[in-house]
Amino acid sequence: MAELVGPRVYSCCHCRNHVCLHDDIISKAFQGRNGRAFLFSHAMNISMGPKEDRQLMTGLHTVADIYCRDCREVLGWKYERAFEESQKYKEGKFIFEKAKIVKENW
Amino acid sequence: MRGADLINLLLPDEILDEVLRRVAVSGAKRDLDACALVCSRWRRHDRATRRSAKLAASGARADEVLRLVAERFPALVEVSVDERISVEAAAAGPSCAAARSRRRPMYDVSPSGRRRRMSRSSNFGAHMSPFPLDQPGSDNETERTCLTDVGLTSLARGCKGLEKLSLACYIGDPGLIAIGEGCKLLRNLNLRFVEGTSDEGLIGLIKNCGQSLVSLGVATCAWMTDASLHAVGSHCPNLEFLSLESDHIKNEGVVSVAKGCRLLKTLKLQCMGAGDEALDAIGLFCSFLESLSLNNFEKFTDRSLSSIAKGCKNLTDLILNDCHLLTDRSLEFVARSCKKLARLKINGCQNMETAALEHIGRWCPGLLELSLIYCPRIRDSAFLEVGRGCSLLRSLYLVDCSRISDDALCYIAQGCKNLTELSIRRGYEIGDKALISFAENCKSLRELTLQFCERVSDAGLTAIAEGCPLRKLNLCGCQLITDNGLTAIARGCPDLVYLDISVLRSIGDMALAEIGEGCSQLKDIALSHCPEVTDVGLGHLVRGCLPLQSCQMVYCRRVSSTGIATIVSGCPKLKKLLVEEWKLQETNEFFAPAYPLLPSYATVFLLLLEIPYPLQPKNIKLKHL
């Protein structure tokens, strides 16, 4: 019965460290380096890399890669700044690539 | 009398040599080549006195070219052999006289008016089809497509006075050993991307010319192990400069170098396999060390820097990149012992906190340059000490130090009045108060970079414009800046040479017009990602800034092909233009007439519009026109 109760958690694909919750998903329509990616409002147990200014399909952004804290696997990135008005909603939010996270028993 | 050569007959040899020497020192290689074409006497003198050459390592004739160069230019002192340069395959024609190639012009001028980029191997290499091809000693029929040891051996035998050698190519051990045997005066050796050799080759070279070697640099040579370093330690007592980038080097290698090369002044290490013992040895034995640079050093702790601090009292430059295990205590040791510290750069040492800088401020009054990159734990109070103690500070460089605010910079401004260069990237807490303080206190400020500092606005910029005679200004991403701020800059800084106003959403044509009027010395401008700039503004800019050499304007959606044509036709000195390719293709009728006006050595970089995510360098296509 324990599997049916409680928050739906995603884990790192390598070390099964809990990194984000299904309820924090804002959008599923993002494109990562190798496939689909989701936009989350919160993340846990991750560490951030140095900030970089990248030209993405939607414009210029300042992003920082996020790593699983235990196994240092790159899971996605965090938007620090967006330089177009229509993209400002992404600031402070996290992208996790679908290929790098797995559902934890649900 | 027309057509008679009056001076050349009277000119003594020594004067001619002196003239050629001065051309070599001050002019481009092109000028020296031109001198060599004047007459056979001048060519003889040029050959006898030419000191430096860049030679190709790719191409089937590379060996022959090197042999000829070594025979004809025996006075070469500095040679660089690079596999990125290629000897173009000349047509094999045994009957063509060598004389014909002498009269051929140096460069082909293609119809578009642009000089075809010739291989930079010796002047004669690419055109010299008809030299007698004596086959080299080896008999195997393998296809030679690049330089081999035979070529290097001939270089070693011919240029006995070689002092500086730089290799970036695929060669073998015999080649290196030949260099060692032939060039006994070798002082500088630089190996980069060298493959095909092993420790044997380098050890052979060092055994032969180690006594004269003063500088050694090895990078991206995966074969190098501690064995080579043992040889360096045993045979190079006069070594002063050592730069090593290798994954196989361990502590023992560095310890041997430390014991053997006591005169070491500059050390750059990027070795993941070495740790504290290596630096203990350096600290113990190399007391003349002045410059230390440690990159990606994951294994060493505060103990290393304490040894360095105890032993190397002459340290002036310290660079620490990605050294995660270091804490504030390291810098305390260094600050207290190395009183001559002048340049300090800390990049990504995330465990360094405020105390580290406080020690530097208290104990290093001679500090000239300070760079802090990605140090998120350093706080404002650290700069209070730096401002009080380091009054000679000339250059401050801060990237991603997210806790630094205006107060910190005010301490610096009030204390370091000699500041000439200030660079802050992503200082989200920095605002106008800091800029006003710099404008009041630091009248020698020449270069200001404020990238992505979002709180900086026109008020701060106006203060700077009035107070500091800037030569370089970079405001990329400071979103609050408007045309008014830039107008103030244009009127207050007439000596501006470099200006970057990219990613500024609110600036428009008025700013460009003011800059065109006010900054007549401008050579370099970047205005990418400025959506409000149009062709009209570009026209005003070009009218005023005649010395413009470089212009970057990608993602300016209101700039069209007409604007590009204006720039190209209006700037006689334009060398570099970064713009989307489709903006050029669209308007052949506008662009084509202007294009021949581009100086023949200009390079136009074009950026493809479809940029897939993420922006990787391989996705950008850069074309030379």
XYZ file of C-alpha atoms in Angstrom:
731
model
C 0.000 0.000 0.000
C 2.921 2.347 0.569
C 3.474 2.765 -3.166
C 0.062 4.314 -3.731
C 0.404 6.969 -1.058
C 2.826 9.848 -0.883
C 4.391 12.248 -3.383
C 5.377 10.989 -6.810
C 9.164 11.340 -6.920
C 11.667 11.321 -9.768
C 15.197 10.053 -9.168
C 18.581 10.318 -10.813
C 18.923 7.574 -13.398
C 22.317 6.441 -12.045
C 22.177 6.543 -8.297
C 18.437 6.802 -7.599
C 18.873 9.908 -5.539
C 15.535 11.772 -5.273
C 15.752 14.946 -7.315
C 12.281 16.294 -8.106
C 8.536 15.830 -7.651
C 5.926 15.224 -10.297
C 3.679 17.908 -8.795
C 6.304 20.549 -9.505
C 6.117 20.082 -13.252
C 5.261 23.304 -15.058
C 5.629 22.133 -18.621
C 6.472 18.979 -20.493
C 7.129 20.634 -23.820
C 10.839 21.372 -23.617
C 13.734 20.180 -25.675
C 16.935 19.039 -24.072
C 20.278 18.012 -25.497
C 19.100 14.545 -26.446
C 15.328 14.544 -26.392
C 12.449 15.734 -24.299
C 12.827 17.636 -21.090
C 10.492 18.943 -18.395
C 10.387 22.273 -16.627
C 10.176 21.983 -12.835
C 9.677 24.705 -10.270
C 11.791 23.009 -7.591
C 14.643 20.552 -7.356
C 16.444 18.810 -4.506
C 19.764 17.069 -3.930
C 21.448 18.745 -6.826
C 24.508 20.928 -7.172
C 25.003 23.645 -9.734
C 27.832 24.276 -12.104
C 29.192 27.626 -13.253
C 26.904 30.018 -15.070
C 27.093 30.333 -18.828
C 25.423 32.554 -21.370
C 23.866 30.384 -24.042
C 21.896 31.090 -27.151
C 18.944 28.675 -27.015
C 16.126 28.264 -29.518
C 14.076 30.720 -27.532
C 16.751 33.372 -27.172
C 19.749 34.319 -25.046
C 19.763 32.923 -21.526
C 22.100 32.608 -18.594
C 21.972 28.995 -17.433
C 23.869 26.758 -15.055
C 24.119 23.004 -15.442
C 22.726 20.943 -12.572
C 24.355 17.762 -11.310
C 23.154 15.012 -9.065
C 24.868 15.725 -5.772
C 26.043 12.168 -5.245
C 27.097 10.843 -8.614
C 27.776 14.169 -10.404
C 25.708 13.163 -13.392
C 24.480 16.132 -15.429
C 20.707 16.064 -15.194
C 19.742 19.277 -16.899
C 20.120 22.976 -16.216
C 18.698 25.858 -14.281
C 17.642 29.137 -15.861
C 19.304 32.028 -14.109
C 18.272 34.818 -16.445
C 16.268 35.191 -19.617
C 16.790 38.194 -21.836
C 13.461 38.215 -23.669
C 10.296 39.336 -21.911
C 8.314 36.325 -23.037
C 10.880 33.979 -21.503
C 11.140 35.575 -18.085
C 8.805 33.062 -16.528
C 11.562 30.467 -16.681
C 13.915 32.313 -14.347
C 14.821 30.298 -11.298
C 13.305 27.129 -12.645
C 14.905 23.816 -13.502
C 14.992 21.685 -16.603
C 15.445 17.956 -16.137
C 15.995 15.833 -19.191
C 13.569 12.974 -19.464
C 16.367 10.532 -20.209
C 18.160 11.350 -16.979
C 15.376 10.915 -14.464
C 13.276 7.885 -13.627
C 10.037 7.464 -11.759
C 10.526 6.087 -8.298
C 8.025 3.270 -7.890
C 4.967 4.805 -9.490
C 69.516 58.312 -64.884
C 66.296 56.430 -65.106
C 66.419 52.753 -64.450
C 69.862 52.743 -62.918
C 70.481 51.434 -59.462
C 72.645 53.987 -57.736
C 72.328 53.179 -54.070
C 72.551 49.433 -54.091
C 76.066 49.422 -55.494
C 77.344 51.695 -52.765
C 75.486 50.207 -49.860
C 77.856 48.212 -47.692
C 76.808 44.784 -46.532
C 76.593 45.712 -42.869
C 74.139 48.526 -43.544
C 71.979 46.232 -45.622
C 71.961 43.649 -42.869
C 70.988 46.303 -40.369
C 68.127 47.470 -42.584
C 66.839 43.929 -42.944
C 67.153 43.365 -39.245
C 65.002 46.378 -38.503
C 62.394 45.312 -41.017
C 62.256 41.918 -39.332
C 61.823 43.432 -35.902
C 59.119 45.890 -36.714
C 57.412 44.750 -39.874
C 55.316 41.784 -40.933
C 56.808 38.757 -42.575
C 55.308 40.101 -45.776
C 57.663 43.052 -45.688
C 60.701 40.870 -45.221
C 59.599 38.646 -48.079
C 59.194 41.701 -50.247
C 62.741 42.789 -49.426
C 63.980 39.371 -50.433
C 62.521 39.852 -53.887
C 64.283 43.099 -54.713
C 67.376 41.590 -56.243
C 69.600 38.593 -55.778
C 71.945 40.440 -53.461
C 69.139 41.343 -51.109
C 67.832 37.833 -51.289
C 71.214 36.478 -50.343
C 71.368 38.774 -47.353
C 67.844 37.940 -46.290
C 68.624 34.267 -46.441
C 71.745 34.741 -44.421
C 70.027 36.791 -41.747
C 66.430 35.513 -41.525
C 65.807 34.571 -37.931
C 62.327 33.207 -37.622
C 60.081 30.944 -39.666
C 56.759 29.186 -39.387
C 56.792 25.930 -41.292
C 54.143 23.500 -42.405
C 53.992 19.957 -41.150
C 51.179 18.803 -43.425
C 51.419 18.055 -47.100
C 53.445 15.546 -49.029
C 56.383 17.846 -49.541
C 56.800 18.936 -45.988
C 60.076 17.046 -45.565
C 61.585 18.556 -48.678
C 60.524 22.024 -47.736
C 62.096 21.686 -44.344
C 65.308 20.445 -45.870
C 65.462 23.373 -48.246
C 64.679 25.839 -45.523
C 67.439 24.417 -43.376
C 69.926 24.667 -46.251
C 69.041 28.153 -47.322
C 68.292 29.883 -44.034
C 71.098 28.745 -41.775
C 70.687 31.672 -39.425
C 67.253 30.633 -38.200
C 66.871 31.089 -34.509
C 63.156 30.615 -33.977
C 61.172 27.932 -35.780
C 57.606 26.818 -35.376
C 56.404 23.641 -37.088
C 52.658 23.361 -37.177
C 50.441 20.703 -38.716
C 47.646 23.179 -39.176
C 49.688 24.725 -41.959
C 49.982 22.716 -45.125
C 52.373 22.804 -48.010
C 50.148 22.951 -51.050
C 50.994 20.253 -53.523
C 52.756 21.997 -56.350
C 52.624 20.519 -59.839
C 55.576 18.210 -60.367
C 57.523 19.569 -63.304
C 61.094 18.554 -63.493
C 61.943 20.842 -66.356
C 60.744 24.087 -64.884
C 63.684 26.183 -64.058
C 64.123 27.403 -60.585
C 64.532 30.848 -62.055
C 60.937 30.972 -63.125
C 59.712 30.413 -59.633
C 61.827 33.250 -58.408
C 60.043 35.699 -60.590
C 56.599 34.481 -59.728
C 54.701 36.816 -57.443
C 54.399 35.914 -53.830
C 50.634 35.808 -53.633
C 47.958 35.082 -56.155
C 45.306 37.693 -56.402
C 42.008 36.007 -57.099
C 39.281 37.755 -59.062
C 37.384 38.791 -56.029
C 40.290 40.906 -55.019
C 41.154 38.905 -51.972
C 44.593 37.432 -51.501
C 44.476 33.698 -51.481
C 45.806 32.502 -48.215
C 49.152 30.962 -49.008
C 50.824 28.407 -46.909
C 53.144 30.056 -44.504
C 55.919 27.618 -45.083
C 58.971 29.271 -46.537
C 58.391 31.735 -49.313
C 59.513 29.317 -51.901
C 57.893 26.140 -50.713
C 54.522 26.344 -52.346
C 55.728 27.542 -55.698
C 58.896 25.574 -55.857
C 57.801 22.696 -57.993
C 61.003 22.029 -59.802
C 63.625 21.299 -57.202
C 65.478 18.070 -57.707
C 63.745 15.410 -55.716
C 66.425 13.331 -54.159
C 64.762 10.490 -52.421
C 65.296 10.314 -48.682
C 67.116 7.379 -47.137
C 64.132 5.219 -46.333
C 63.023 2.899 -49.056
C 59.539 2.032 -48.020
C 56.823 3.071 -50.352
C 54.436 4.387 -47.752
C 52.563 7.437 -48.773
C 54.048 10.419 -47.058
C 51.464 13.030 -46.390
C 53.144 15.001 -43.712
C 56.369 15.808 -42.020
C 58.502 12.916 -40.852
C 61.680 12.558 -38.861
C 63.703 13.015 -42.023
C 62.513 16.574 -42.305
C 63.227 17.339 -38.678
C 66.672 15.810 -38.950
C 67.541 18.073 -41.855
C 66.297 21.042 -39.854
C 68.463 19.999 -36.939
C 71.540 19.624 -39.112
C 71.067 22.837 -41.015
C 70.088 25.311 -38.329
C 72.720 24.837 -35.723
C 71.935 28.078 -34.030
C 68.316 27.205 -33.316
C 67.222 28.628 -30.008
C 63.479 28.385 -29.999
C 61.498 25.454 -31.349
C 57.765 24.919 -31.296
C 56.302 21.647 -32.516
C 52.658 20.860 -33.114
C 52.695 17.868 -35.385
C 53.014 14.118 -35.704
C 56.634 13.047 -35.577
C 58.691 10.275 -34.049
C 61.421 9.744 -31.513
C 64.308 9.872 -34.001
C 63.222 13.361 -34.976
C 63.391 14.640 -31.428
C 66.725 12.977 -30.796
C 68.104 14.519 -33.977
C 67.068 17.959 -32.745
C 68.896 17.300 -29.517
C 72.046 16.256 -31.333
C 72.001 19.083 -33.830
C 70.823 22.136 -31.951
C 73.068 22.498 -28.978
C 71.958 26.037 -28.309
C 68.290 25.203 -27.881
C 66.753 27.380 -25.178
C 63.009 27.120 -25.649
C 61.115 23.975 -26.484
C 57.387 23.839 -26.847
C 55.482 20.646 -27.635
C 51.784 20.740 -28.237
C 49.593 18.053 -29.813
C 52.756 16.132 -30.605
C 51.971 12.500 -31.253
C 53.961 9.554 -32.434
C 56.727 10.079 -29.940
C 57.359 8.616 -26.546
C 59.431 9.413 -23.500
C 62.489 7.987 -25.316
C 62.508 10.776 -27.824
C 62.161 13.550 -25.323
C 64.724 12.007 -23.005
C 67.148 11.696 -25.914
C 66.641 15.355 -26.775
C 67.077 16.490 -23.198
C 70.234 14.504 -22.656
C 71.841 16.262 -25.564
C 70.761 19.864 -25.197
C 69.513 19.974 -21.639
C 72.300 22.280 -20.482
C 71.092 25.142 -22.597
C 67.364 24.563 -22.109
C 65.726 27.421 -20.280
C 62.080 26.945 -21.126
C 60.048 23.790 -21.620
C 56.366 23.548 -22.377
C 54.461 20.316 -22.927
C 50.744 20.233 -23.486
C 48.298 17.678 -24.792
C 50.962 15.042 -25.247
C 49.401 11.970 -23.805
C 52.553 9.905 -23.955
C 54.544 11.883 -21.455
C 55.216 10.228 -18.117
C 57.457 10.727 -15.125
C 60.412 9.231 -17.007
C 60.728 12.395 -19.054
C 60.562 14.517 -15.947
C 63.341 12.514 -14.326
C 65.457 13.350 -17.357
C 64.532 17.023 -17.062
C 65.556 17.017 -13.448
C 68.879 15.336 -14.207
C 69.935 17.262 -17.264
C 68.378 20.732 -17.189
C 69.926 22.664 -14.336
C 69.251 25.991 -16.002
C 65.547 25.504 -16.532
C 63.558 28.614 -15.614
C 60.165 28.092 -17.203
C 58.192 24.858 -17.064
C 54.641 24.311 -18.225
C 53.154 20.827 -17.988
C 49.756 19.572 -18.917
C 49.511 15.831 -18.637
C 47.396 13.145 -17.077
C 50.199 10.690 -16.435
C 52.503 12.812 -14.374
C 52.672 11.863 -10.730
C 54.393 13.197 -7.663
C 57.751 11.543 -8.385
C 58.138 13.341 -11.666
C 57.546 16.766 -10.207
C 59.817 16.002 -7.262
C 62.668 15.129 -9.644
C 62.172 18.400 -11.469
C 62.173 20.313 -8.213
C 65.412 18.698 -7.069
C 67.173 19.198 -10.360
C 65.983 22.581 -11.561
C 66.720 24.873 -8.674
C 66.578 27.994 -10.811
C 62.934 27.494 -11.740
C 61.091 30.817 -11.936
C 57.785 29.970 -13.572
C 55.831 26.788 -13.030
C 52.494 25.888 -14.589
C 50.984 22.552 -13.687
C 47.859 20.891 -14.888
C 48.314 17.341 -13.647
C 45.573 15.405 -12.032
C 47.909 12.754 -10.744
C 50.119 14.915 -8.575
C 49.409 16.054 -5.045
C 50.873 17.564 -1.928
C 54.279 15.828 -2.072
C 54.975 17.417 -5.425
C 54.449 20.916 -4.124
C 56.283 20.195 -0.891
C 59.333 19.484 -3.033
C 58.873 22.648 -5.080
C 58.655 24.680 -1.930
C 61.752 23.046 -0.518
C 64.035 23.345 -3.501
C 62.857 26.117 -5.825
C 63.403 29.241 -3.852
C 63.616 31.459 -6.911
C 60.052 30.679 -7.946
C 58.185 33.792 -9.045
C 55.100 32.539 -10.788
C 52.984 29.532 -9.895
C 49.895 28.380 -11.731
C 47.909 25.333 -10.629
C 45.016 24.087 -12.737
C 42.516 21.363 -11.980
C 44.579 20.261 -9.114
C 42.154 18.046 -7.313
C 44.505 16.339 -4.974
C 46.241 18.975 -3.101
C 45.346 20.615 0.148
C 46.435 23.513 2.298
C 49.636 21.652 3.120
C 50.982 22.303 -0.388
C 50.521 26.015 -0.281
C 52.031 26.192 3.139
C 55.181 24.524 1.787
C 55.249 26.895 -1.154
C 54.775 29.857 1.125
C 57.661 28.808 3.351
C 60.062 28.181 0.535
C 59.253 30.554 -2.284
C 59.612 33.998 -0.820
C 59.966 35.608 -4.217
C 56.518 34.590 -5.399
C 54.836 37.385 -7.327
C 52.143 35.617 -9.371
C 49.777 32.997 -8.041
C 47.010 31.403 -10.108
C 44.705 28.774 -8.649
C 42.097 27.188 -10.891
C 39.536 24.694 -9.651
C 41.393 23.726 -6.517
C 38.478 22.520 -4.463
C 40.291 21.388 -1.383
C 41.963 24.676 -0.605
C 40.643 26.794 2.209
C 41.379 30.234 3.599
C 44.400 28.977 5.504
C 46.342 28.467 2.264
C 46.041 32.085 1.392
C 46.908 33.075 4.906
C 50.207 31.202 4.623
C 50.928 32.703 1.243
C 49.970 36.221 2.257
C 52.103 36.212 5.378
C 55.206 34.814 3.704
C 55.181 36.053 0.141
C 55.409 39.765 0.611
C 56.065 40.429 -3.047
C 52.769 39.014 -4.249
C 51.549 41.160 -7.119
C 49.093 39.084 -9.131
C 46.503 36.787 -7.637
C 43.858 34.842 -9.485
C 41.411 32.466 -7.845
C 39.029 30.582 -10.074
C 36.467 28.170 -8.800
C 38.008 27.448 -5.432
C 34.705 27.142 -3.791
C 35.897 26.661 -0.273
C 37.662 29.960 -0.077
C 35.759 32.367 2.048
C 36.020 35.928 3.146
C 38.980 35.382 5.456
C 41.226 34.452 2.536
C 40.950 37.896 1.025
C 41.243 39.610 4.359
C 44.666 38.047 4.811
C 45.714 39.228 1.378
C 44.551 42.724 2.170
C 46.488 42.809 5.423
C 49.770 41.359 4.312
C 50.247 42.097 0.613
C 50.647 45.800 0.049
C 52.209 45.238 -3.368
C 49.153 43.632 -4.937
C 48.593 44.894 -8.484
C 46.023 42.545 -9.998
C 43.249 40.606 -8.350
C 40.924 38.153 -10.127
C 38.148 36.263 -8.411
C 36.102 33.913 -10.528
C 33.183 31.959 -9.169
C 33.815 32.584 -5.491
C 30.288 32.701 -4.168
C 31.261 32.723 -0.494
C 33.371 35.843 -0.431
C 31.584 38.758 1.198
C 31.876 42.526 1.297
C 34.003 42.705 4.423
C 36.904 41.079 2.609
C 37.143 44.085 0.342
C 37.365 46.443 3.262
C 40.761 44.957 4.025
C 41.817 44.899 0.390
C 40.841 48.531 0.005
C 42.829 49.507 3.092
C 45.907 47.484 2.369
C 46.366 47.269 -1.377
C 46.566 50.845 -2.484
C 48.620 50.011 -5.559
C 45.894 47.816 -7.046
C 45.622 48.375 -10.793
C 43.251 45.739 -12.018
C 40.214 44.063 -10.465
C 38.364 41.246 -12.156
C 35.254 39.700 -10.597
C 33.086 37.017 -12.171
C 30.117 35.306 -10.534
C 30.899 36.564 -7.037
C 27.277 36.749 -6.147
C 27.615 38.183 -2.655
C 29.582 41.258 -3.567
C 27.538 44.426 -3.385
C 28.047 48.178 -3.749
C 29.676 48.534 -0.337
C 32.526 46.244 -1.265
C 33.242 48.232 -4.398
C 33.068 51.509 -2.544
C 35.804 50.254 -0.202
C 37.916 49.421 -3.218
C 37.255 52.725 -4.939
C 38.204 54.741 -1.881
C 41.313 52.726 -1.167
C 42.726 51.858 -4.571
C 42.905 55.148 -6.373
C 45.268 53.870 -9.034
C 42.788 51.421 -10.458
C 42.948 51.301 -14.251
C 40.901 48.223 -15.097
C 37.664 47.092 -13.553
C 35.733 44.098 -14.809
C 32.615 42.633 -13.234
C 30.519 39.915 -14.742
C 27.175 38.922 -13.307
C 27.411 41.187 -10.300
C 23.710 41.124 -9.631
C 24.052 43.185 -6.464
C 26.208 45.918 -7.975
C 24.509 49.201 -8.778
C 24.988 52.879 -9.410
C 26.399 53.677 -5.969
C 29.552 51.737 -6.757
C 29.976 53.443 -10.117
C 29.566 56.899 -8.651
C 32.220 56.075 -6.093
C 34.630 54.962 -8.823
C 33.930 58.069 -10.823
C 34.825 60.243 -7.841
C 37.920 58.386 -6.727
C 39.575 56.526 -9.561
C 40.520 59.043 -12.160
C 42.889 56.663 -13.933
C 40.195 54.179 -14.839
C 40.650 53.219 -18.500
C 38.818 49.951 -18.962
C 35.426 49.212 -17.536
C 33.504 45.994 -18.065
C 30.101 45.483 -16.488
C 28.501 42.435 -18.009
C 25.037 41.391 -16.928
C 25.063 43.757 -13.960
C 21.391 44.402 -13.977
C 21.140 47.168 -11.434
C 23.495 49.503 -13.226
C 21.583 52.355 -14.809
C 22.108 55.652 -16.597
C 22.905 57.548 -13.410
C 25.991 55.481 -12.696
C 27.077 55.551 -16.292
C 26.777 59.321 -16.518
C 28.959 59.713 -13.437
C 31.614 57.475 -14.963
C 31.475 59.359 -18.246
C 32.189 62.607 -16.454
C 34.866 61.287 -14.164
C 36.919 58.697 -16.014
C 38.525 58.952 -19.473
C 37.590 55.497 -20.621
C 39.202 53.696 -23.531
C 37.324 50.425 -23.329
C 33.757 49.962 -22.210
C 31.656 46.817 -22.079
C 28.040 47.049 -20.946
C 26.750 43.741 -22.268
C 23.466 42.788 -20.650
C 22.997 45.783 -18.321
C 19.348 46.032 -19.158
C 18.571 49.340 -17.483
C 20.894 51.335 -19.710
C 19.094 53.556 -22.203
C 20.091 56.016 -24.896
C 20.684 58.724 -22.280
C 23.449 56.793 -20.571
C 25.187 56.113 -23.841
C 24.866 59.717 -24.886
C 26.714 60.695 -21.740
C 29.442 58.199 -22.535
C 29.745 59.387 -26.106
C 30.168 62.974 -24.951
C 32.404 62.249 -21.995
C 34.800 59.641 -23.397
C 36.144 60.776 -26.744
C 39.084 58.374 -26.556
C 36.889 55.303 -26.590
C 38.438 52.540 -28.701
C 36.311 49.499 -27.819
C 32.599 49.478 -27.068
C 30.305 46.547 -26.402
C 26.607 47.309 -26.012
C 25.185 43.864 -26.717
C 22.022 42.515 -25.139
C 20.686 45.982 -24.288
C 17.016 46.002 -25.056
C 16.267 49.698 -24.786
C 18.976 51.319 -26.818
C 18.258 52.561 -30.281
C 19.448 54.732 -33.105
C 19.930 57.852 -31.037
C 22.653 56.176 -29.039
C 24.440 55.147 -32.217
C 24.187 58.627 -33.628
C 25.745 60.100 -30.500
C 28.508 57.530 -30.531
C 29.199 58.280 -34.143
C 29.605 61.939 -33.293
C 31.496 61.629 -30.072
C 33.800 58.618 -30.366
C 35.864 59.230 -33.435
C 38.606 56.778 -32.396
C 36.310 53.777 -32.143
C 37.826 50.613 -33.636
C 35.681 47.832 -32.245
C 31.962 47.762 -31.647
C 29.568 44.985 -30.667
C 25.829 45.467 -30.728
C 24.404 41.986 -30.957
C 20.973 41.279 -29.538
C 19.885 44.912 -29.700
C 16.381 44.726 -31.123
C 15.795 48.469 -31.442
C 18.828 49.315 -33.546
C 18.056 49.931 -37.222
C 19.900 50.688 -40.430
C 19.548 54.415 -39.832
C 21.529 54.214 -36.631
C 24.245 52.237 -38.372
C 24.490 54.918 -40.993
C 25.123 57.576 -38.349
C 27.665 55.388 -36.615
C 29.636 54.723 -39.742
C 29.740 58.372 -40.702
C 31.598 59.284 -37.566
C 33.733 56.280 -36.691
C 36.117 55.985 -39.577
C 38.751 53.778 -37.929
C 36.165 51.025 -37.330
C 37.802 47.612 -37.755
C 35.447 45.167 -36.167
C 31.678 45.038 -35.872
C 29.482 42.369 -34.335
C 25.753 42.532 -34.869
C 23.987 39.242 -34.765
C 20.372 38.964 -33.692
C 19.562 42.598 -34.410
C 16.211 42.015 -35.958
C 15.742 45.499 -37.345
C 19.084 45.603 -39.110
C 18.747 44.499 -42.682
C 21.025 43.939 -45.612
C 21.008 47.644 -46.351
C 22.581 48.320 -43.000
C 25.253 45.710 -43.659
C 26.031 47.279 -46.979
C 26.354 50.666 -45.294
C 28.895 49.309 -42.866
C 30.903 47.512 -45.494
C 31.064 50.451 -47.830
C 31.507 53.085 -45.183
C 34.376 51.616 -43.170
C 37.564 51.461 -45.176
C 39.459 49.671 -42.448
C 36.910 46.966 -41.700
C 38.539 43.640 -40.942
C 35.945 41.633 -39.089
C 32.190 41.554 -39.396
C 29.959 39.129 -37.515
C 26.483 38.951 -38.985
C 23.916 36.418 -40.173
C 24.608 34.902 -43.529
C 21.111 35.349 -44.887
C 21.395 39.102 -44.504
C 24.161 39.085 -47.053
C 22.643 36.616 -49.466
C 19.405 38.471 -49.729
C 20.723 41.512 -51.405
C 23.171 40.757 -54.051
C 22.410 44.021 -55.694
C 23.281 45.935 -52.569
C 26.146 43.926 -51.363
C 27.912 43.002 -54.545
C 29.014 46.499 -55.449
C 30.258 47.135 -51.967
C 32.118 43.895 -51.592
C 35.170 44.630 -53.703
C 35.756 47.590 -51.461
C 36.579 45.270 -48.604
C 40.319 45.370 -48.074
C 41.850 42.232 -49.377
C 42.972 40.975 -46.005
C 39.591 41.420 -44.385
C 37.817 38.420 -43.029
C 34.078 38.387 -42.896
C 32.622 35.896 -40.457
C 29.112 34.793 -41.175
C 26.813 33.116 -38.732
C 24.110 30.729 -39.845
C 20.671 31.680 -38.628
C 19.438 28.228 -37.645
C 21.009 27.793 -34.293
C 19.928 24.506 -32.753
C 20.055 24.250 -29.056
C 22.428 24.283 -27.328
C 24.844 26.578 -29.025
C 27.864 24.401 -29.529
C 30.861 25.741 -31.382
C 30.521 23.020 -33.964
C 27.061 24.253 -34.898
C 28.304 27.624 -35.983
C 29.713 27.764 -39.437
C 32.271 30.454 -39.965
C 33.083 31.253 -43.513
C 35.858 33.228 -44.983
C 34.640 35.171 -47.940
